[in-house]
PDB file of C-alpha atoms in Angstrom:
ATOM      1  CA  MET A  13      -0.310   0.081  -0.065  1.00 78.00           C
ATOM      2  CA  PRO A  14       1.822   3.096  -1.106  1.00 86.00           C
ATOM      3  CA  CYS A  15       1.495   5.632   2.075  1.00 93.00           C
ATOM      4  CA  SER A  16       3.625   9.098   2.342  1.00 94.00           C
ATOM      5  CA  TYR A  17       3.319  11.219   5.089  1.00 93.00           C
ATOM      6  CA  PHE A  18       4.577  14.674   5.958  1.00 94.00           C
ATOM      7  CA  PHE A  19       5.045  16.808   9.049  1.00 90.00           C
ATOM      8  CA  PHE A  20       4.690  20.647   9.278  1.00 88.00           C
ATOM      9  CA  ARG A  21       7.312  22.237  11.689  1.00 82.00           C
ATOM     10  CA  PHE A  22       6.495  25.718  12.637  1.00 70.00           C
ATOM     11  CA  GLY A  23      10.147  26.391  14.059  1.00 68.00           C
ATOM     12  CA  ASP A  24      11.753  24.916  10.665  1.00 75.00           C
ATOM     13  CA  HIS A  25      10.869  27.274   7.610  1.00 75.00           C
ATOM     14  CA  THR A  26      12.245  24.450   5.211  1.00 79.00           C
ATOM     15  CA  LYS A  27       9.600  22.222   6.455  1.00 85.00           C
ATOM     16  CA  ARG A  28       6.946  24.180   6.687  1.00 84.00           C
ATOM     17  CA  SER A  29       6.204  25.650   3.277  1.00 88.00           C
ATOM     18  CA  PRO A  30       3.854  24.182   0.077  1.00 90.00           C
ATOM     19  CA  ASN A  31       6.988  23.446  -1.781  1.00 91.00           C
ATOM     20  CA  ALA A  32       8.427  21.086   1.025  1.00 91.00           C
ATOM     21  CA  LEU A  33       5.249  19.237   1.433  1.00 93.00           C
ATOM     22  CA  LEU A  34       4.846  18.534  -2.509  1.00 93.00           C
ATOM     23  CA  ARG A  35       8.519  17.651  -2.752  1.00 94.00           C
ATOM     24  CA  SER A  36       8.356  15.128   0.293  1.00 94.00           C
ATOM     25  CA  LEU A  37       5.427  13.441  -1.111  1.00 94.00           C
ATOM     26  CA  ALA A  38       7.033  13.196  -4.294  1.00 94.00           C
ATOM     27  CA  TYR A  39      10.161  11.553  -2.947  1.00 94.00           C
ATOM     28  CA  HIS A  40       8.127   9.335  -1.158  1.00 94.00           C
ATOM     29  CA  VAL A  41       5.704   8.211  -3.868  1.00 94.00           C
ATOM     30  CA  SER A  42       9.266   7.543  -6.283  1.00 94.00           C
ATOM     31  CA  GLN A  43      10.350   5.143  -3.532  1.00 94.00           C
ATOM     32  CA  GLN A  44       7.584   3.330  -3.633  1.00 93.00           C
ATOM     33  CA  LEU A  45       6.825   3.539  -7.558  1.00 93.00           C
ATOM     34  CA  PRO A  46       9.448   2.613  -9.957  1.00 93.00           C
ATOM     35  CA  ASP A  47       7.474   4.169 -12.937  1.00 93.00           C
ATOM     36  CA  PHE A  48       6.990   7.533 -11.035  1.00 94.00           C
ATOM     37  CA  ARG A  49      10.713   7.333 -10.170  1.00 94.00           C
ATOM     38  CA  ARG A  50      11.390   7.436 -13.912  1.00 95.00           C
ATOM     39  CA  LYS A  51       9.219  10.200 -14.592  1.00 93.00           C
ATOM     40  CA  LEU A  52      10.736  12.120 -12.242  1.00 93.00           C
ATOM     41  CA  SER A  53      14.363  10.996 -13.458  1.00 94.00           C
ATOM     42  CA  ASP A  54      13.005  12.508 -17.087  1.00 94.00           C
ATOM     43  CA  LEU A  55      12.036  15.478 -15.237  1.00 92.00           C
ATOM     44  CA  HIS A  56      15.576  16.093 -13.694  1.00 90.00           C
ATOM     45  CA  ASP A  57      17.171  15.430 -17.003  1.00 93.00           C
ATOM     46  CA  HIS A  58      14.842  18.088 -19.060  1.00 89.00           C
ATOM     47  CA  GLY A  59      16.167  20.707 -16.282  1.00 90.00           C
ATOM     48  CA  VAL A  60      13.640  20.575 -13.544  1.00 88.00           C
ATOM     49  CA  ARG A  61      15.161  21.193 -10.230  1.00 89.00           C
ATOM     50  CA  LEU A  62      12.630  20.647  -7.626  1.00 87.00           C
ATOM     51  CA  GLU A  63      14.842  21.992  -4.768  1.00 86.00           C
ATOM     52  CA  LYS A  64      14.610  25.540  -6.655  1.00 86.00           C
ATOM     53  CA  SER A  65      10.797  25.325  -8.084  1.00 88.00           C
ATOM     54  CA  ASP A  66       7.635  27.090  -6.304  1.00 88.00           C
ATOM     55  CA  ALA A  67       4.959  25.049  -5.614  1.00 88.00           C
ATOM     56  CA  ARG A  68       2.717  25.804  -8.566  1.00 88.00           C
ATOM     57  CA  THR A  69       5.681  24.541 -10.956  1.00 91.00           C
ATOM     58  CA  ILE A  70       5.829  21.400  -8.678  1.00 92.00           C
ATOM     59  CA  LEU A  71       2.150  20.664  -8.684  1.00 89.00           C
ATOM     60  CA  ASN A  72       1.772  21.165 -12.356  1.00 90.00           C
ATOM     61  CA  ARG A  73       5.236  19.261 -13.782  1.00 92.00           C
ATOM     62  CA  VAL A  74       5.084  16.825 -11.166  1.00 93.00           C
ATOM     63  CA  PHE A  75       1.939  15.931 -10.057  1.00 92.00           C
ATOM     64  CA  VAL A  76      -0.569  17.356 -12.513  1.00 89.00           C
ATOM     65  CA  GLY A  77       1.249  16.336 -15.518  1.00 90.00           C
ATOM     66  CA  GLY A  78       3.082  13.380 -14.014  1.00 91.00           C
ATOM     67  CA  MET A  79       2.093  11.368 -11.098  1.00 92.00           C
ATOM     68  CA  PHE A  80      -1.865  11.939 -11.693  1.00 90.00           C
ATOM     69  CA  LYS A  81      -1.739  10.763 -15.315  1.00 90.00           C
ATOM     70  CA  MET A  82      -0.150   7.245 -14.472  1.00 91.00           C
ATOM     71  CA  ASP A  83      -2.361   4.293 -14.342  1.00 88.00           C
ATOM     72  CA  LEU A  84      -2.487   2.770 -10.958  1.00 87.00           C
ATOM     73  CA  GLN A  85      -4.037  -0.364 -10.020  1.00 83.00           C
ATOM     74  CA  VAL A  86      -3.946   0.802  -6.175  1.00 88.00           C
ATOM     75  CA  PRO A  87      -4.973   3.700  -4.053  1.00 92.00           C
ATOM     76  CA  LEU A  88      -1.973   6.301  -3.071  1.00 93.00           C
ATOM     77  CA  TYR A  89      -2.205   7.520   0.872  1.00 95.00           C
ATOM     78  CA  TRP A  90      -0.852  10.244   2.096  1.00 94.00           C
ATOM     79  CA  VAL A  91      -0.798  11.974   5.537  1.00 95.00           C
ATOM     80  CA  VAL A  92      -0.163  15.064   6.381  1.00 92.00           C
ATOM     81  CA  ASP A  93       0.310  16.520   9.981  1.00 91.00           C
ATOM     82  CA  ALA A  94       0.332  19.814  11.904  1.00 85.00           C
ATOM     83  CA  LEU A  95      -1.684  21.712   9.158  1.00 87.00           C
ATOM     84  CA  ASP A  96      -2.205  24.803  11.196  1.00 82.00           C
ATOM     85  CA  ASP A  97       1.938  25.125  11.163  1.00 81.00           C
ATOM     86  CA  SER A  98       2.010  25.248   7.439  1.00 84.00           C
ATOM     87  CA  ASP A  99       3.110  28.728   5.564  1.00 77.00           C
ATOM     88  CA  PRO A 100       0.532  29.297   3.883  1.00 71.00           C
ATOM     89  CA  TYR A 101      -1.756  26.917   4.383  1.00 71.00           C
ATOM     90  CA  GLN A 102      -4.275  28.718   1.901  1.00 75.00           C
ATOM     91  CA  THR A 103      -1.855  27.490  -0.869  1.00 79.00           C
ATOM     92  CA  LEU A 104      -1.844  24.004   0.416  1.00 81.00           C
ATOM     93  CA  LEU A 105      -5.764  23.779   0.476  1.00 79.00           C
ATOM     94  CA  LYS A 106      -5.736  24.873  -3.374  1.00 79.00           C
ATOM     95  CA  ILE A 107      -3.363  22.146  -4.134  1.00 82.00           C
ATOM     96  CA  PHE A 108      -5.841  19.573  -2.127  1.00 81.00           C
ATOM     97  CA  ALA A 109      -8.582  20.826  -4.053  1.00 81.00           C
ATOM     98  CA  GLY A 110      -6.527  19.975  -7.265  1.00 79.00           C
ATOM     99  CA  ILE A 111      -6.090  16.317  -6.204  1.00 81.00           C
ATOM    100  CA  SER A 112      -9.668  15.828  -6.870  1.00 77.00           C
ATOM    101  CA  LYS A 113      -8.859  16.115 -10.856  1.00 76.00           C
ATOM    102  CA  ALA A 114      -6.716  13.421 -10.522  1.00 84.00           C
ATOM    103  CA  ALA A 115      -6.893   9.972 -12.908  1.00 86.00           C
ATOM    104  CA  ILE A 116      -5.312   8.208  -9.934  1.00 88.00           C
ATOM    105  CA  PRO A 117      -7.197   7.674  -6.534  1.00 89.00           C
ATOM    106  CA  VAL A 118      -5.954   9.409  -3.976  1.00 90.00           C
ATOM    107  CA  HIS A 119      -6.702   9.343  -0.261  1.00 91.00           C
ATOM    108  CA  LEU A 120      -5.661  11.891   2.285  1.00 90.00           C
ATOM    109  CA  LEU A 121      -5.384  12.104   5.925  1.00 92.00           C
ATOM    110  CA  LEU A 122      -5.207  15.880   7.390  1.00 89.00           C
ATOM    111  CA  LEU A 123      -4.408  16.405  11.084  1.00 88.00           C
ATOM    112  CA  SER A 124      -4.490  20.085  12.316  1.00 84.00           C
ATOM    113  CA  ARG A 125      -5.388  22.011  15.396  1.00 77.00           C
ATOM    114  CA  TYR A 126      -8.925  23.695  15.217  1.00 75.00           C
ATOM    115  CA  THR A 127      -8.631  27.162  13.887  1.00 76.00           C
ATOM    116  CA  GLU A 128     -11.047  29.400  12.725  1.00 78.00           C
ATOM    117  CA  ASN A 129      -9.231  30.478   9.634  1.00 79.00           C
ATOM    118  CA  LEU A 130      -8.536  26.813   8.495  1.00 80.00           C
ATOM    119  CA  SER A 131     -12.303  25.841   9.276  1.00 81.00           C
ATOM    120  CA  LEU A 132     -13.645  28.432   6.859  1.00 82.00           C
ATOM    121  CA  ALA A 133     -10.857  27.848   4.275  1.00 79.00           C
ATOM    122  CA  PHE A 134     -12.081  24.113   4.214  1.00 80.00           C
ATOM    123  CA  GLY A 135     -15.727  25.268   3.922  1.00 80.00           C
ATOM    124  CA  ARG A 136     -14.611  27.064   0.669  1.00 78.00           C
ATOM    125  CA  ILE A 137     -13.337  24.098  -1.187  1.00 76.00           C
ATOM    126  CA  GLU A 138     -16.234  22.011   0.484  1.00 73.00           C
ATOM    127  CA  GLY A 139     -17.902  21.440  -3.035  1.00 71.00           C
ATOM    128  CA  VAL A 140     -14.833  21.109  -5.019  1.00 69.00           C
ATOM    129  CA  VAL A 141     -13.554  18.129  -2.771  1.00 73.00           C
ATOM    130  CA  ASN A 142     -14.802  15.184  -1.099  1.00 76.00           C
ATOM    131  CA  PHE A 143     -13.513  15.228   2.571  1.00 76.00           C
ATOM    132  CA  ARG A 144     -15.028  14.507   5.844  1.00 80.00           C
ATOM    133  CA  GLY A 145     -13.950  16.405   8.874  1.00 78.00           C
ATOM    134  CA  LYS A 146     -14.135  14.911  12.594  1.00 78.00           C
ATOM    135  CA  ALA A 147     -12.901  16.758  16.063  1.00 73.00           C
ATOM    136  CA  PHE A 148     -11.094  14.794  18.074  1.00 69.00           C
ATOM    137  CA  GLU A 149     -10.444  16.385  21.779  1.00 64.00           C
ATOM    138  CA  ALA A 150      -7.999  15.046  24.427  1.00 59.00           C
ATOM    139  CA  GLN A 151      -9.839  13.379  26.894  1.00 69.00           C
ATOM    140  CA  GLU A 152     -10.108  15.424  30.336  1.00 76.00           C
ATOM    141  CA  SER A 153      -8.823  11.972  32.166  1.00 84.00           C
ATOM    142  CA  ASP A 154      -5.662  11.941  30.183  1.00 87.00           C
ATOM    143  CA  ILE A 155      -4.681  15.347  30.805  1.00 89.00           C
ATOM    144  CA  HIS A 156      -5.396  15.190  34.317  1.00 92.00           C
ATOM    145  CA  HIS A 157      -3.502  11.822  34.632  1.00 93.00           C
ATOM    146  CA  PHE A 158      -0.352  13.673  32.900  1.00 93.00           C
ATOM    147  CA  VAL A 159      -0.766  16.530  35.273  1.00 95.00           C
ATOM    148  CA  ARG A 160      -0.795  14.470  38.335  1.00 95.00           C
ATOM    149  CA  LYS A 161       2.218  12.531  37.417  1.00 95.00           C
ATOM    150  CA  GLU A 162       4.442  15.655  36.661  1.00 95.00           C
ATOM    151  CA  LEU A 163       2.905  17.189  39.810  1.00 95.00           C
ATOM    152  CA  ARG A 164       4.878  14.232  41.949  1.00 94.00           C
ATOM    153  CA  TYR A 165       8.099  16.163  41.173  1.00 92.00           C
ATOM    154  CA  LEU A 166       6.713  19.587  41.889  1.00 93.00           C
ATOM    155  CA  ARG A 167       8.262  21.010  44.955  1.00 86.00           C
ATOM    156  CA  GLY A 168       5.485  22.244  47.527  1.00 88.00           C
ATOM    157  CA  THR A 169       2.635  20.945  49.615  1.00 92.00           C
ATOM    158  CA  GLU A 170      -0.601  18.938  48.454  1.00 94.00           C
ATOM    159  CA  ILE A 171      -2.422  21.956  48.597  1.00 94.00           C
ATOM    160  CA  LEU A 172      -0.453  23.697  46.041  1.00 94.00           C
ATOM    161  CA  LYS A 173      -0.315  20.661  43.985  1.00 95.00           C
ATOM    162  CA  GLN A 174      -4.279  20.744  44.080  1.00 95.00           C
ATOM    163  CA  ARG A 175      -4.317  24.357  43.175  1.00 94.00           C
ATOM    164  CA  VAL A 176      -2.204  23.971  40.553  1.00 95.00           C
ATOM    165  CA  LEU A 177      -4.201  20.924  38.775  1.00 95.00           C
ATOM    166  CA  LYS A 178      -7.309  22.980  39.199  1.00 94.00           C
ATOM    167  CA  ARG A 179      -6.061  25.673  37.372  1.00 92.00           C
ATOM    168  CA  VAL A 180      -4.388  23.794  34.330  1.00 92.00           C
ATOM    169  CA  LEU A 181      -7.408  21.705  33.934  1.00 90.00           C
ATOM    170  CA  GLN A 182      -9.439  24.652  33.992  1.00 88.00           C
ATOM    171  CA  ARG A 183      -7.621  26.295  31.217  1.00 85.00           C
ATOM    172  CA  ALA A 184      -6.594  23.359  29.283  1.00 82.00           C
ATOM    173  CA  SER A 185      -9.433  23.485  26.636  1.00 75.00           C
ATOM    174  CA  GLY A 186      -8.528  19.805  25.629  1.00 75.00           C
ATOM    175  CA  ASN A 187      -5.101  21.119  24.309  1.00 79.00           C
ATOM    176  CA  PHE A 188      -2.736  18.809  25.569  1.00 82.00           C
ATOM    177  CA  LEU A 189       0.142  20.514  24.183  1.00 79.00           C
ATOM    178  CA  TRP A 190      -0.799  23.644  26.157  1.00 81.00           C
ATOM    179  CA  VAL A 191      -0.723  21.718  29.112  1.00 89.00           C
ATOM    180  CA  THR A 192       2.504  20.204  28.416  1.00 88.00           C
ATOM    181  CA  ARG A 193       4.273  23.404  27.638  1.00 83.00           C
ATOM    182  CA  ALA A 194       2.377  24.944  30.635  1.00 87.00           C
ATOM    183  CA  MET A 195       3.922  22.307  33.018  1.00 93.00           C
ATOM    184  CA  GLN A 196       7.235  22.716  31.849  1.00 90.00           C
ATOM    185  CA  GLU A 197       7.150  26.253  32.815  1.00 88.00           C
ATOM    186  CA  ILE A 198       5.726  25.362  36.367  1.00 93.00           C
ATOM    187  CA  MET A 199       8.102  22.927  36.698  1.00 93.00           C
ATOM    188  CA  LYS A 200      10.875  25.188  36.601  1.00 90.00           C
ATOM    189  CA  CYS A 201       9.507  26.884  39.736  1.00 91.00           C
ATOM    190  CA  PHE A 202      11.453  26.697  42.661  1.00 88.00           C
ATOM    191  CA  THR A 203       8.666  28.442  45.632  1.00 90.00           C
ATOM    192  CA  GLU A 204       5.142  28.339  45.831  1.00 90.00           C
ATOM    193  CA  GLU A 205       5.160  32.151  45.132  1.00 91.00           C
ATOM    194  CA  ALA A 206       7.202  31.483  41.589  1.00 91.00           C
ATOM    195  CA  VAL A 207       4.774  28.928  40.968  1.00 92.00           C
ATOM    196  CA  GLU A 208       1.434  31.381  41.585  1.00 90.00           C
ATOM    197  CA  LYS A 209       3.385  33.839  39.609  1.00 91.00           C
ATOM    198  CA  THR A 210       3.493  31.543  37.046  1.00 89.00           C
ATOM    199  CA  LEU A 211       0.343  30.249  36.732  1.00 87.00           C
ATOM    200  CA  ASN A 212      -0.950  33.677  36.848  1.00 87.00           C
ATOM    201  CA  GLU A 213       1.229  34.665  33.672  1.00 84.00           C
ATOM    202  CA  ILE A 214       1.039  32.105  31.924  1.00 80.00           C
ATOM    203  CA  PRO A 215      -1.173  32.850  28.488  1.00 75.00           C
ATOM    204  CA  SER A 216      -4.030  30.767  27.183  1.00 71.00           C
ATOM    205  CA  GLY A 217      -3.287  29.656  23.336  1.00 62.00           C
ATOM    206  CA  MET A 218       0.144  28.588  21.883  1.00 56.00           C
ATOM    207  CA  GLU A 219       1.388  31.570  20.252  1.00 64.00           C
ATOM    208  CA  PRO A 220       1.700  33.947  23.591  1.00 61.00           C
ATOM    209  CA  LEU A 221       2.826  30.667  25.304  1.00 58.00           C
ATOM    210  CA  TYR A 222       5.440  30.127  23.126  1.00 63.00           C
ATOM    211  CA  GLN A 223       6.373  34.096  23.174  1.00 66.00           C
ATOM    212  CA  ARG A 224       6.589  34.084  26.439  1.00 55.00           C
ATOM    213  CA  MET A 225       9.146  31.250  26.637  1.00 58.00           C
ATOM    214  CA  GLU A 226      11.043  32.793  24.109  1.00 67.00           C
ATOM    215  CA  MET A 227      11.339  35.710  26.540  1.00 66.00           C
ATOM    216  CA  ASN A 228      12.150  33.615  29.526  1.00 62.00           C
ATOM    217  CA  ILE A 229      14.989  32.132  27.079  1.00 64.00           C
ATOM    218  CA  ALA A 230      16.311  35.497  26.148  1.00 65.00           C
ATOM    219  CA  ARG A 231      16.365  36.658  29.973  1.00 62.00           C
ATOM    220  CA  ASP A 232      18.195  34.005  31.321  1.00 60.00           C
ATOM    221  CA  LEU A 233      20.836  34.101  28.665  1.00 64.00           C
ATOM    222  CA  ARG A 234      24.299  34.382  30.117  1.00 67.00           C
ATOM    223  CA  GLU A 235      25.932  37.218  27.829  1.00 70.00           C
ATOM    224  CA  GLY A 236      28.495  34.929  25.941  1.00 69.00           C
ATOM    225  CA  ASP A 237      25.875  32.889  25.543  1.00 70.00           C
ATOM    226  CA  LYS A 238      23.876  35.264  23.295  1.00 71.00           C
ATOM    227  CA  ASP A 239      26.720  36.499  21.659  1.00 77.00           C
ATOM    228  CA  LEU A 240      26.992  32.835  20.299  1.00 80.00           C
ATOM    229  CA  ALA A 241      23.567  32.664  19.684  1.00 76.00           C
ATOM    230  CA  LYS A 242      23.847  35.976  17.462  1.00 81.00           C
ATOM    231  CA  HIS A 243      26.954  34.539  15.551  1.00 81.00           C
ATOM    232  CA  ILE A 244      24.951  30.917  14.839  1.00 83.00           C
ATOM    233  CA  LEU A 245      21.609  32.996  13.771  1.00 81.00           C
ATOM    234  CA  THR A 246      23.790  35.163  11.404  1.00 85.00           C
ATOM    235  CA  TRP A 247      25.450  32.407   9.988  1.00 82.00           C
ATOM    236  CA  ALA A 248      22.181  30.188   9.432  1.00 79.00           C
ATOM    237  CA  ALA A 249      20.513  33.125   8.220  1.00 79.00           C
ATOM    238  CA  CYS A 250      23.252  34.087   5.458  1.00 82.00           C
ATOM    239  CA  ALA A 251      24.052  30.250   4.252  1.00 75.00           C
ATOM    240  CA  ARG A 252      23.429  29.868   0.724  1.00 70.00           C
ATOM    241  CA  ARG A 253      21.574  26.913   0.921  1.00 69.00           C
ATOM    242  CA  ALA A 254      19.417  24.940   3.766  1.00 65.00           C
ATOM    243  CA  ILE A 255      21.594  23.619   6.957  1.00 61.00           C
ATOM    244  CA  SER A 256      20.867  20.598   8.457  1.00 60.00           C
ATOM    245  CA  SER A 257      21.777  19.698  11.801  1.00 51.00           C
TER     246      SER A 257
END
């Protein structure tokens, strides 16, 4: 069963673009289907360089003009995770809408946190693409179990731990990732006053929480570490090609 997957990463600009998704899918499919691998090789021989092509070019030359015209007896399965971290996801939805024109069967599983913008965007292509949406929320019992387990290692009284548990559960809204990041901040505290201060300052939602964590990292860095970070960021930003770890 030919199955391909891609995971968008917000913090990695090389893994959050439509180009990256299409290149990854093309690579995975080429590893599973020799006929498509030969088509990619032919495109390369004719001067098509996927690493330098924009999303529209890759879609038209590789997928619409190649893969989607193949005679396949089995469907393709694609799994795309963290769609909400893609940039820009409007372009991706147009790409997914184009899949409906393929002569081959493609089954696409998209995973994402719920956002109002994504919901509206999917509504616009609802008449073009045959898709079904299903909401999954983290079970409160799972979040409760996770927080209780983490609190075993928190310095403080049982009364404090119960207060933290109650506050975190009240603000979780089923977002396990938020709970994880919030507990990481709380577990750094050494006094009850620091725990209370953190509970009061932790913002709701992921974006402001990440911003707070970023500010804390910048505040706690030693001067020498800041200079090193500046040099690394400058080097990475000015590199002529993507730098892998």
